[in-house]
PDB file of N, CA and C in Angstrom:
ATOM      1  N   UNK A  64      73.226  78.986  76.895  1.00 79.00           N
ATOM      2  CA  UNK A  64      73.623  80.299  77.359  1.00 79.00           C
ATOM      3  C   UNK A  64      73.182  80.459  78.822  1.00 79.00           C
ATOM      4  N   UNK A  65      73.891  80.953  79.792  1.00 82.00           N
ATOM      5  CA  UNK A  65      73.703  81.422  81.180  1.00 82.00           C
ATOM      6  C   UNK A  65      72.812  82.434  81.578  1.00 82.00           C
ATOM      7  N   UNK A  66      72.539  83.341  80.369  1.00 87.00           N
ATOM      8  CA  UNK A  66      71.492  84.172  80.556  1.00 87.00           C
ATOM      9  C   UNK A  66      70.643  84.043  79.121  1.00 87.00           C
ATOM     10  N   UNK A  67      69.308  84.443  79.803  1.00 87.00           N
ATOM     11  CA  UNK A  67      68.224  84.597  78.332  1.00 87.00           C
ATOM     12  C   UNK A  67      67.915  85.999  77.827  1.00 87.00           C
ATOM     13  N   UNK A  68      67.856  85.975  76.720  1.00 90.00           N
ATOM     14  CA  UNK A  68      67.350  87.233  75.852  1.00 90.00           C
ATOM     15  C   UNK A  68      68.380  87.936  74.784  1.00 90.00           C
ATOM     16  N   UNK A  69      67.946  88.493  74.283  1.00 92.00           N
ATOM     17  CA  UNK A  69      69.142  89.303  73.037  1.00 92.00           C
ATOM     18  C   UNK A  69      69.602  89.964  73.903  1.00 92.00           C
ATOM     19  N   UNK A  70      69.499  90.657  74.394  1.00 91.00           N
ATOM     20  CA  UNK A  70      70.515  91.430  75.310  1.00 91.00           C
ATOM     21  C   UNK A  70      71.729  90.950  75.399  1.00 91.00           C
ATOM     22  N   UNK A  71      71.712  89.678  76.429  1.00 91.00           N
ATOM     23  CA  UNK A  71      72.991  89.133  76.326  1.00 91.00           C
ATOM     24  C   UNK A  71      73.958  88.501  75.331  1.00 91.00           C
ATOM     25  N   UNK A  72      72.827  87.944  74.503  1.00 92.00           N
ATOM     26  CA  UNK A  72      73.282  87.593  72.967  1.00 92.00           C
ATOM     27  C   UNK A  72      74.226  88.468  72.250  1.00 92.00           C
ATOM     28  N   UNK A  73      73.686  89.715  72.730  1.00 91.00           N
ATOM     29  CA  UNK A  73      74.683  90.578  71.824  1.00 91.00           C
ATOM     30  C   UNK A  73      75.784  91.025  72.237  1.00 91.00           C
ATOM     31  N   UNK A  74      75.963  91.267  73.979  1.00 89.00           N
ATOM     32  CA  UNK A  74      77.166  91.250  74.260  1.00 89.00           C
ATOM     33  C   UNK A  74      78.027  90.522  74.028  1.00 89.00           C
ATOM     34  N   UNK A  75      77.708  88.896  74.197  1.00 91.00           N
ATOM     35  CA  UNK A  75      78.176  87.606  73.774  1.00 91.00           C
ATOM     36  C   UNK A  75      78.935  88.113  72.894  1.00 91.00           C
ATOM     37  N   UNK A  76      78.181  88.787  71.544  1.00 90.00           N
ATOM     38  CA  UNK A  76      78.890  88.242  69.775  1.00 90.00           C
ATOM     39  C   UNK A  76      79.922  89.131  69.950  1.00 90.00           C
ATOM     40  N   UNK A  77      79.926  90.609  70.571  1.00 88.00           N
ATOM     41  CA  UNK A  77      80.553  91.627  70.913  1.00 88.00           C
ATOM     42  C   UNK A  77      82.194  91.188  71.067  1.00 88.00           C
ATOM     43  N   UNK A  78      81.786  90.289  72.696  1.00 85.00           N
ATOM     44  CA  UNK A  78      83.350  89.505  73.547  1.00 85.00           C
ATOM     45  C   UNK A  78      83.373  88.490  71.832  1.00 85.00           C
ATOM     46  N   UNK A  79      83.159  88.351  71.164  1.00 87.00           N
ATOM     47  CA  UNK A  79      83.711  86.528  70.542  1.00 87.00           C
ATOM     48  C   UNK A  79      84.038  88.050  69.232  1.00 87.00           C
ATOM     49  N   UNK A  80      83.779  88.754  68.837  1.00 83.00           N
ATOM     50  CA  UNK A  80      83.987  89.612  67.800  1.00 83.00           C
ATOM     51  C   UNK A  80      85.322  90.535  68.436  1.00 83.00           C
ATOM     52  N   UNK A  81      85.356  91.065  69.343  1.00 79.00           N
ATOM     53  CA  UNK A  81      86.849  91.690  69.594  1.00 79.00           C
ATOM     54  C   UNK A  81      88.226  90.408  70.571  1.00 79.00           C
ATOM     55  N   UNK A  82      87.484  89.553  70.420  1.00 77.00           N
ATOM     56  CA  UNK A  82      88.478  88.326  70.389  1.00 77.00           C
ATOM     57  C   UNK A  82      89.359  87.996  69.712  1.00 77.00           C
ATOM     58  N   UNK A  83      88.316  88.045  68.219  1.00 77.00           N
ATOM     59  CA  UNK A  83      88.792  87.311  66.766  1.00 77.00           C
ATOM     60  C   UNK A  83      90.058  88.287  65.983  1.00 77.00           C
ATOM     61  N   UNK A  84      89.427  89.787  66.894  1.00 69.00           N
ATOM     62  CA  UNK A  84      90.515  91.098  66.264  1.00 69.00           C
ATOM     63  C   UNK A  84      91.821  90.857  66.532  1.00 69.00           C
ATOM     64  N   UNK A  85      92.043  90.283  67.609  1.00 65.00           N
ATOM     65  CA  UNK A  85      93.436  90.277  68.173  1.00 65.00           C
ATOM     66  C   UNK A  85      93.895  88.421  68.702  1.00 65.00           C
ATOM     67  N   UNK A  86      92.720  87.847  68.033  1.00 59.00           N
ATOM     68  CA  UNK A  86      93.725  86.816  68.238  1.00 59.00           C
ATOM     69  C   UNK A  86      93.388  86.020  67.214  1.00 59.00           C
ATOM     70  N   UNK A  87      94.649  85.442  66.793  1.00 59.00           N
ATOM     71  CA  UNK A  87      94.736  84.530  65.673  1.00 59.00           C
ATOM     72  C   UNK A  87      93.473  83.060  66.041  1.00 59.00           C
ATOM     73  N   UNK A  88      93.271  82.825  64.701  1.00 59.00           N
ATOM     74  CA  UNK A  88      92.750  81.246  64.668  1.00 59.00           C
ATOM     75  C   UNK A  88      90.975  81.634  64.927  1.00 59.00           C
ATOM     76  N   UNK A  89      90.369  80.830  65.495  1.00 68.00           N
ATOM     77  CA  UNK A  89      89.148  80.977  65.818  1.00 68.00           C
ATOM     78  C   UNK A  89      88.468  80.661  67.124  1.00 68.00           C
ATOM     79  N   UNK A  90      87.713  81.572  67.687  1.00 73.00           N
ATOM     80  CA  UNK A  90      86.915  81.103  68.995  1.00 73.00           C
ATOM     81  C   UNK A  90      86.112  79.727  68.896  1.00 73.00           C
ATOM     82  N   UNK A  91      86.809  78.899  69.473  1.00 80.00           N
ATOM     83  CA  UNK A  91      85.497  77.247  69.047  1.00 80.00           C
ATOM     84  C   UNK A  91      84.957  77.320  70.174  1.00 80.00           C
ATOM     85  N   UNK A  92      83.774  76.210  69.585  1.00 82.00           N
ATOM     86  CA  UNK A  92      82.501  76.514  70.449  1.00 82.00           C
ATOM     87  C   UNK A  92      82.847  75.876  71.476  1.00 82.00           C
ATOM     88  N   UNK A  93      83.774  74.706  71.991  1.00 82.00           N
ATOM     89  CA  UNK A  93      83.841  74.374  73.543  1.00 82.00           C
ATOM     90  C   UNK A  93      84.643  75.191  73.932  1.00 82.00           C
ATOM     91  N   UNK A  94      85.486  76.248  73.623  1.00 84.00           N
ATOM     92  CA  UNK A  94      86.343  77.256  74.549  1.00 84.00           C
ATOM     93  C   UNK A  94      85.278  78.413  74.393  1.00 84.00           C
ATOM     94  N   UNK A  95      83.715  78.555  73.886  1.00 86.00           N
ATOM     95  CA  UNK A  95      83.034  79.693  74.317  1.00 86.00           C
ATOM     96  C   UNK A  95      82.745  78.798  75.289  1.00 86.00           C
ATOM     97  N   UNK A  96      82.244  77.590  75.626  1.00 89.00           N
ATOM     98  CA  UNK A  96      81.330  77.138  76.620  1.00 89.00           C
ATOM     99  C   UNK A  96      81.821  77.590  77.876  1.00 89.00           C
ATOM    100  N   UNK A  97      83.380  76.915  77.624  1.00 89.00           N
ATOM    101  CA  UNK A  97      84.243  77.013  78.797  1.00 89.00           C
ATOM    102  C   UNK A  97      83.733  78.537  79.298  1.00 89.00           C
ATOM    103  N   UNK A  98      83.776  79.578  78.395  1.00 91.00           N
ATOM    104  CA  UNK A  98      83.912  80.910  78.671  1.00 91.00           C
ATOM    105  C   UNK A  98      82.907  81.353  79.434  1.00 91.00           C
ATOM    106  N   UNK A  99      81.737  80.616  78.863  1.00 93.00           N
ATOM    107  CA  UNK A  99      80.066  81.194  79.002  1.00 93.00           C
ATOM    108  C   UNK A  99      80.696  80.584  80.817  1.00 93.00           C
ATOM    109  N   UNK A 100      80.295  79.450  80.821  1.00 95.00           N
ATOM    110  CA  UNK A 100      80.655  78.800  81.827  1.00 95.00           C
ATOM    111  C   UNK A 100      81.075  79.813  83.496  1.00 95.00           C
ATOM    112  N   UNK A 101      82.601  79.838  82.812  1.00 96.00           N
ATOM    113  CA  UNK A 101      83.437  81.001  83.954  1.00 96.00           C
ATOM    114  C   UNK A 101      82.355  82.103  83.858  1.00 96.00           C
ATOM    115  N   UNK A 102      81.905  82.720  82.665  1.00 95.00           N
ATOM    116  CA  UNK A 102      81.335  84.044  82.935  1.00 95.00           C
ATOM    117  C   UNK A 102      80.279  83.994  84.061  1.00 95.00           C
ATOM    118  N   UNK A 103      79.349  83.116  83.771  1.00 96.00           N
ATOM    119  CA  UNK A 103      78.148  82.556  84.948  1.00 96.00           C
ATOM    120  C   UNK A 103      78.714  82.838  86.268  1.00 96.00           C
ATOM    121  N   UNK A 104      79.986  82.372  86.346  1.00 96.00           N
ATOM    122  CA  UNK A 104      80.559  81.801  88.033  1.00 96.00           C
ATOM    123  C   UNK A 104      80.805  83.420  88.435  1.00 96.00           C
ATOM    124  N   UNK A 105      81.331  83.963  87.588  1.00 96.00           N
ATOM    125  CA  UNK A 105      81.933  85.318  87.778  1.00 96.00           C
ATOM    126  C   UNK A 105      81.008  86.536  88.041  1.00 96.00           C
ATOM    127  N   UNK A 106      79.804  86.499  87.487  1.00 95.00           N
ATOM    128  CA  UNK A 106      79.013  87.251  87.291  1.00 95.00           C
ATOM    129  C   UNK A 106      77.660  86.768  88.511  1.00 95.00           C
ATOM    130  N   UNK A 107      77.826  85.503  88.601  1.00 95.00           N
ATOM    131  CA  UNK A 107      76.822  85.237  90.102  1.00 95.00           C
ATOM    132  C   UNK A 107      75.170  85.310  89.253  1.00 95.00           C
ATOM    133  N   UNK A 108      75.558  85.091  87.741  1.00 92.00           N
ATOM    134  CA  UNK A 108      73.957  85.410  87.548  1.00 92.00           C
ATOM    135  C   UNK A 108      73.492  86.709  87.006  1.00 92.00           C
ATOM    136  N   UNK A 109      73.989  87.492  87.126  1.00 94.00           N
ATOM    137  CA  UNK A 109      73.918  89.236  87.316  1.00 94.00           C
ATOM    138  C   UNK A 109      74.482  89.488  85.803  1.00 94.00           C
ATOM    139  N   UNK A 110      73.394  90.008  84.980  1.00 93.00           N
ATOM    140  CA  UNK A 110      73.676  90.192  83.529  1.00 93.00           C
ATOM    141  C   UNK A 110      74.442  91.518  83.343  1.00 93.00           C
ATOM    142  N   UNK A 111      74.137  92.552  84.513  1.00 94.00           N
ATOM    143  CA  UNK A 111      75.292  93.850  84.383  1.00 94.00           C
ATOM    144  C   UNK A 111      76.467  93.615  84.127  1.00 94.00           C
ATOM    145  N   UNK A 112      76.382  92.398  85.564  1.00 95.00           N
ATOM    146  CA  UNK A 112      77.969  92.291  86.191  1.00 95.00           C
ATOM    147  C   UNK A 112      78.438  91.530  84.940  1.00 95.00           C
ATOM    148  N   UNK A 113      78.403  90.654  84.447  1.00 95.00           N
ATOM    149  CA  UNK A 113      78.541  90.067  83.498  1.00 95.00           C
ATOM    150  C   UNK A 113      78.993  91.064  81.904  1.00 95.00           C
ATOM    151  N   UNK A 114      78.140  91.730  81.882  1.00 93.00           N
ATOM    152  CA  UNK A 114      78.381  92.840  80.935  1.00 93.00           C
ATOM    153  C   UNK A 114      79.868  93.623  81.356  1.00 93.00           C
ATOM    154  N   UNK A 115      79.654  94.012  82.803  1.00 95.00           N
ATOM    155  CA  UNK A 115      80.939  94.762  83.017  1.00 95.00           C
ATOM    156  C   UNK A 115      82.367  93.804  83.121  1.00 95.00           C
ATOM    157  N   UNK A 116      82.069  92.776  83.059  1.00 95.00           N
ATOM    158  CA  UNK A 116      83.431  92.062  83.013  1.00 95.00           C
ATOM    159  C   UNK A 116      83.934  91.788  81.466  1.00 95.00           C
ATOM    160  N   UNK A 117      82.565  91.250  80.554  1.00 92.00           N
ATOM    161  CA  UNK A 117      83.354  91.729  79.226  1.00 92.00           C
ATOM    162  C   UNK A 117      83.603  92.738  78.897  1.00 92.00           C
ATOM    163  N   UNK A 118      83.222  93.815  79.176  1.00 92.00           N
ATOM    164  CA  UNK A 118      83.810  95.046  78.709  1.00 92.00           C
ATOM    165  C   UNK A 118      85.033  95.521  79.220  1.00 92.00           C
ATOM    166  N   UNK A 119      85.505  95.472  80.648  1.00 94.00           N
ATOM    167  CA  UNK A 119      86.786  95.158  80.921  1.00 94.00           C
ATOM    168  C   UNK A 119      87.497  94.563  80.523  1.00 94.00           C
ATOM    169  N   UNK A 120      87.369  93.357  79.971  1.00 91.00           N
ATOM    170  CA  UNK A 120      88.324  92.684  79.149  1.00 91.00           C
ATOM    171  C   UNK A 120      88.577  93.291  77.686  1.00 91.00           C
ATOM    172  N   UNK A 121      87.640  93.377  76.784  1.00 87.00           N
ATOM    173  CA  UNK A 121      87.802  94.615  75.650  1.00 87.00           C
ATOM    174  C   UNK A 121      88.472  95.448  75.834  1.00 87.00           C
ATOM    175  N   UNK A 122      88.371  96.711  77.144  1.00 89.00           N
ATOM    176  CA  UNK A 122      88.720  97.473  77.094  1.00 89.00           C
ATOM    177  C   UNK A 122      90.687  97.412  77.486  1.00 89.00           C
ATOM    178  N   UNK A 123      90.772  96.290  78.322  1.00 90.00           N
ATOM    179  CA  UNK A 123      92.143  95.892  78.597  1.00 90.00           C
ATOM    180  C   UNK A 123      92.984  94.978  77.540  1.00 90.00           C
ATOM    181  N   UNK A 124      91.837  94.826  76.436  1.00 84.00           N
ATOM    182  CA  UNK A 124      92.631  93.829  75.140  1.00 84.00           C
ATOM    183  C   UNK A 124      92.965  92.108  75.880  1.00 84.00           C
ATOM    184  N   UNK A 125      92.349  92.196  76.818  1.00 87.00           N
ATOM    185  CA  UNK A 125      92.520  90.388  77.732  1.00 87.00           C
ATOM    186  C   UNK A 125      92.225  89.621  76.762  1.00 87.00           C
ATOM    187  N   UNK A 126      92.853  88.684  76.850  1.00 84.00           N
ATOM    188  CA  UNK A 126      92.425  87.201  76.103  1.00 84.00           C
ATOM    189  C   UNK A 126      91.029  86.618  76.971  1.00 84.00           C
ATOM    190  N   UNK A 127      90.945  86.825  78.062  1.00 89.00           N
ATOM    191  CA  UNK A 127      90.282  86.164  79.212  1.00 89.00           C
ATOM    192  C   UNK A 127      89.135  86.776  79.748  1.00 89.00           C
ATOM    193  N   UNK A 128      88.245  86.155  80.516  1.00 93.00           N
ATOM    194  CA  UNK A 128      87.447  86.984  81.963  1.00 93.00           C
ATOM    195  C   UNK A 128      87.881  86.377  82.841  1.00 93.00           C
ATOM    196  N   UNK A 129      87.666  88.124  83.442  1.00 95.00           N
ATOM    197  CA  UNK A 129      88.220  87.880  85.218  1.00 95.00           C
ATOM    198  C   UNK A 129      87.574  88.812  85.559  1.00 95.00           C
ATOM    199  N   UNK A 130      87.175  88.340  86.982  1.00 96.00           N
ATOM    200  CA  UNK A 130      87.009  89.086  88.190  1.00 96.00           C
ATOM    201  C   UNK A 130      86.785  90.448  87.687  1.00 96.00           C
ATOM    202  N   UNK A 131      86.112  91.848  88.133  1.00 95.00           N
ATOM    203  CA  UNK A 131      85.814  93.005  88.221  1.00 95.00           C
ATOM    204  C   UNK A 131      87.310  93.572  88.747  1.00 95.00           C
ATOM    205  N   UNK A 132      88.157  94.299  88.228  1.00 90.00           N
ATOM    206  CA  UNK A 132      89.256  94.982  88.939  1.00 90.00           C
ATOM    207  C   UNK A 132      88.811  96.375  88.979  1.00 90.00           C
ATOM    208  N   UNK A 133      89.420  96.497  91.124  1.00 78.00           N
ATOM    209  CA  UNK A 133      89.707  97.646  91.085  1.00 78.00           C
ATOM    210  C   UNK A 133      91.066  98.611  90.084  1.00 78.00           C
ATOM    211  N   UNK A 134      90.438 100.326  89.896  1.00 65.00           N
ATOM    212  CA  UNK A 134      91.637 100.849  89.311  1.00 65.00           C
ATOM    213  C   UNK A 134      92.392 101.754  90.505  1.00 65.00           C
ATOM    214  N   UNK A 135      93.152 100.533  91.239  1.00 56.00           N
ATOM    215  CA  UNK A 135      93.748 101.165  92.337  1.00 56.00           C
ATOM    216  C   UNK A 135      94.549 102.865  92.068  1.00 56.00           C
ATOM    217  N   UNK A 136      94.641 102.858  90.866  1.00 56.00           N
ATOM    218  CA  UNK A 136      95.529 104.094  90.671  1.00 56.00           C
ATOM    219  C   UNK A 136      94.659 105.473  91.617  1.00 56.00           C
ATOM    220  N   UNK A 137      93.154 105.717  90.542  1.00 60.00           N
ATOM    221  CA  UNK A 137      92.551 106.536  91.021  1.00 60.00           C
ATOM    222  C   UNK A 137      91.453 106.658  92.296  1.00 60.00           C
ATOM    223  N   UNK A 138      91.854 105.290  93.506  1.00 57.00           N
ATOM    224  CA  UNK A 138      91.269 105.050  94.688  1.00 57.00           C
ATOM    225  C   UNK A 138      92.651 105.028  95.701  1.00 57.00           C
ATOM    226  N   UNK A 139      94.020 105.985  94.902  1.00 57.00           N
ATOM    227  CA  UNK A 139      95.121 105.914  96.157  1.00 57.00           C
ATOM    228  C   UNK A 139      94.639 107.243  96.629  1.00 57.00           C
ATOM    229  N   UNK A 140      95.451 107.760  97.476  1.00 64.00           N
ATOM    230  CA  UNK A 140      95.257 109.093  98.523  1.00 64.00           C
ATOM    231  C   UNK A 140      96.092 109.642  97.503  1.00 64.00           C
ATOM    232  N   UNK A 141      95.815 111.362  97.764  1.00 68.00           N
ATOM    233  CA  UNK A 141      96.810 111.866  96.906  1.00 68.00           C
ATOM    234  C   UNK A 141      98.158 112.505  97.665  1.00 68.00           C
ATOM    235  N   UNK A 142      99.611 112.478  97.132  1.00 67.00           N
ATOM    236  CA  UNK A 142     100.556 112.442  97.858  1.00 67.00           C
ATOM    237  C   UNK A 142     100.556 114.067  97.944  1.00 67.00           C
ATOM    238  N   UNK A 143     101.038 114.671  99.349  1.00 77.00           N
ATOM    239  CA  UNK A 143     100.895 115.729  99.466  1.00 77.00           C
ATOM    240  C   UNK A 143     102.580 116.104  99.220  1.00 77.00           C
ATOM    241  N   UNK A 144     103.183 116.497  98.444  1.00 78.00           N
ATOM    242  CA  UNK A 144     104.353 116.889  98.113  1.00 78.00           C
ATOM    243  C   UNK A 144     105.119 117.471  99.105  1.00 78.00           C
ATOM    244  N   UNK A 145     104.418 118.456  99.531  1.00 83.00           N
ATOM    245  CA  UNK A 145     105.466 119.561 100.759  1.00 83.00           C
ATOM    246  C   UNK A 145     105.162 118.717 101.711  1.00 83.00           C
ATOM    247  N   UNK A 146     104.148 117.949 101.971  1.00 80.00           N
ATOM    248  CA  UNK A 146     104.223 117.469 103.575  1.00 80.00           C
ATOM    249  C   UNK A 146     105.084 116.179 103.468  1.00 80.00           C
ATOM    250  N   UNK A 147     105.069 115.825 101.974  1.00 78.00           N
ATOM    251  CA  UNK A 147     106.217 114.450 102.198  1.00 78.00           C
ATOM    252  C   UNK A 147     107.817 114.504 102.229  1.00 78.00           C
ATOM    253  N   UNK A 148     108.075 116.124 101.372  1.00 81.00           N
ATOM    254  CA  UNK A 148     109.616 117.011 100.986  1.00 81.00           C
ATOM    255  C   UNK A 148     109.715 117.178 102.842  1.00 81.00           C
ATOM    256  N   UNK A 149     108.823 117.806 103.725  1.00 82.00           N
ATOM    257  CA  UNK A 149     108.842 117.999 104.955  1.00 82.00           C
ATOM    258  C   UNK A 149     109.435 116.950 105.703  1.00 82.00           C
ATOM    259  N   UNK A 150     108.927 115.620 105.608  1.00 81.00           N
ATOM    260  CA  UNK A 150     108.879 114.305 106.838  1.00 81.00           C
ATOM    261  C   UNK A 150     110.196 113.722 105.813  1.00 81.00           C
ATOM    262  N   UNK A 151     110.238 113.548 104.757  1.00 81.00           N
ATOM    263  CA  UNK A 151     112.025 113.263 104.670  1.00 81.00           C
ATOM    264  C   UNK A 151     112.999 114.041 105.400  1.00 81.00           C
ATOM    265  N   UNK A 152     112.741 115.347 104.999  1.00 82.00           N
ATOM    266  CA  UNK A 152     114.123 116.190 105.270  1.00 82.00           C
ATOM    267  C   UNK A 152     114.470 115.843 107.416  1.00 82.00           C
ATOM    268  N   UNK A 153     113.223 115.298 107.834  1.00 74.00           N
ATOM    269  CA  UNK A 153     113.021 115.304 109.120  1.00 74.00           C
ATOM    270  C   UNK A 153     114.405 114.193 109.430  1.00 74.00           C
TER     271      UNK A 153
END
């Protein structure tokens, strides 16, 4: 394991337990390694960060980990309606 202690242990069983919900067959142990593996690279070490990337994936139903995504939706500007109805009609 890439990190020590139950802590991470339990997130671990967490990602390999909402895996098994939605995907057929079984998590084997060299595609956790692989996983543990990427998670390390991804996480830099950092048991949060690590935490927050499986939980992003849970929460997005991913087969995978990846990267931390921004949610560009609620970091756009907000569109000002009359000033945009304004600069068309221009």
């Amino acid at each position: 394991m890439p990190f020590e202690g139950k802590e991470f242990e339990d997130i671990w069983e967490i990602w390999v337990r909402e895996r098994k919900a939605y995907e057929k067959g079984t998590y084997s142990l060299y595609a956790q390694q692989k996983a543990l593996r990427k998670l390390e690279r991804l996480s830099q070490g950092d048991i949060a960060l690590a935490k927050q990337i499986i939980d992003q994936s849970i929460e997005n139903a991913w087969k995978g980990l990846f990267p931390i995504r921004q949610d560009y939706n609620n970091n756009r500007a907000k569109l000002d309606r009359v000033a945009a109805l304004k600069w068309s009609a221009e």
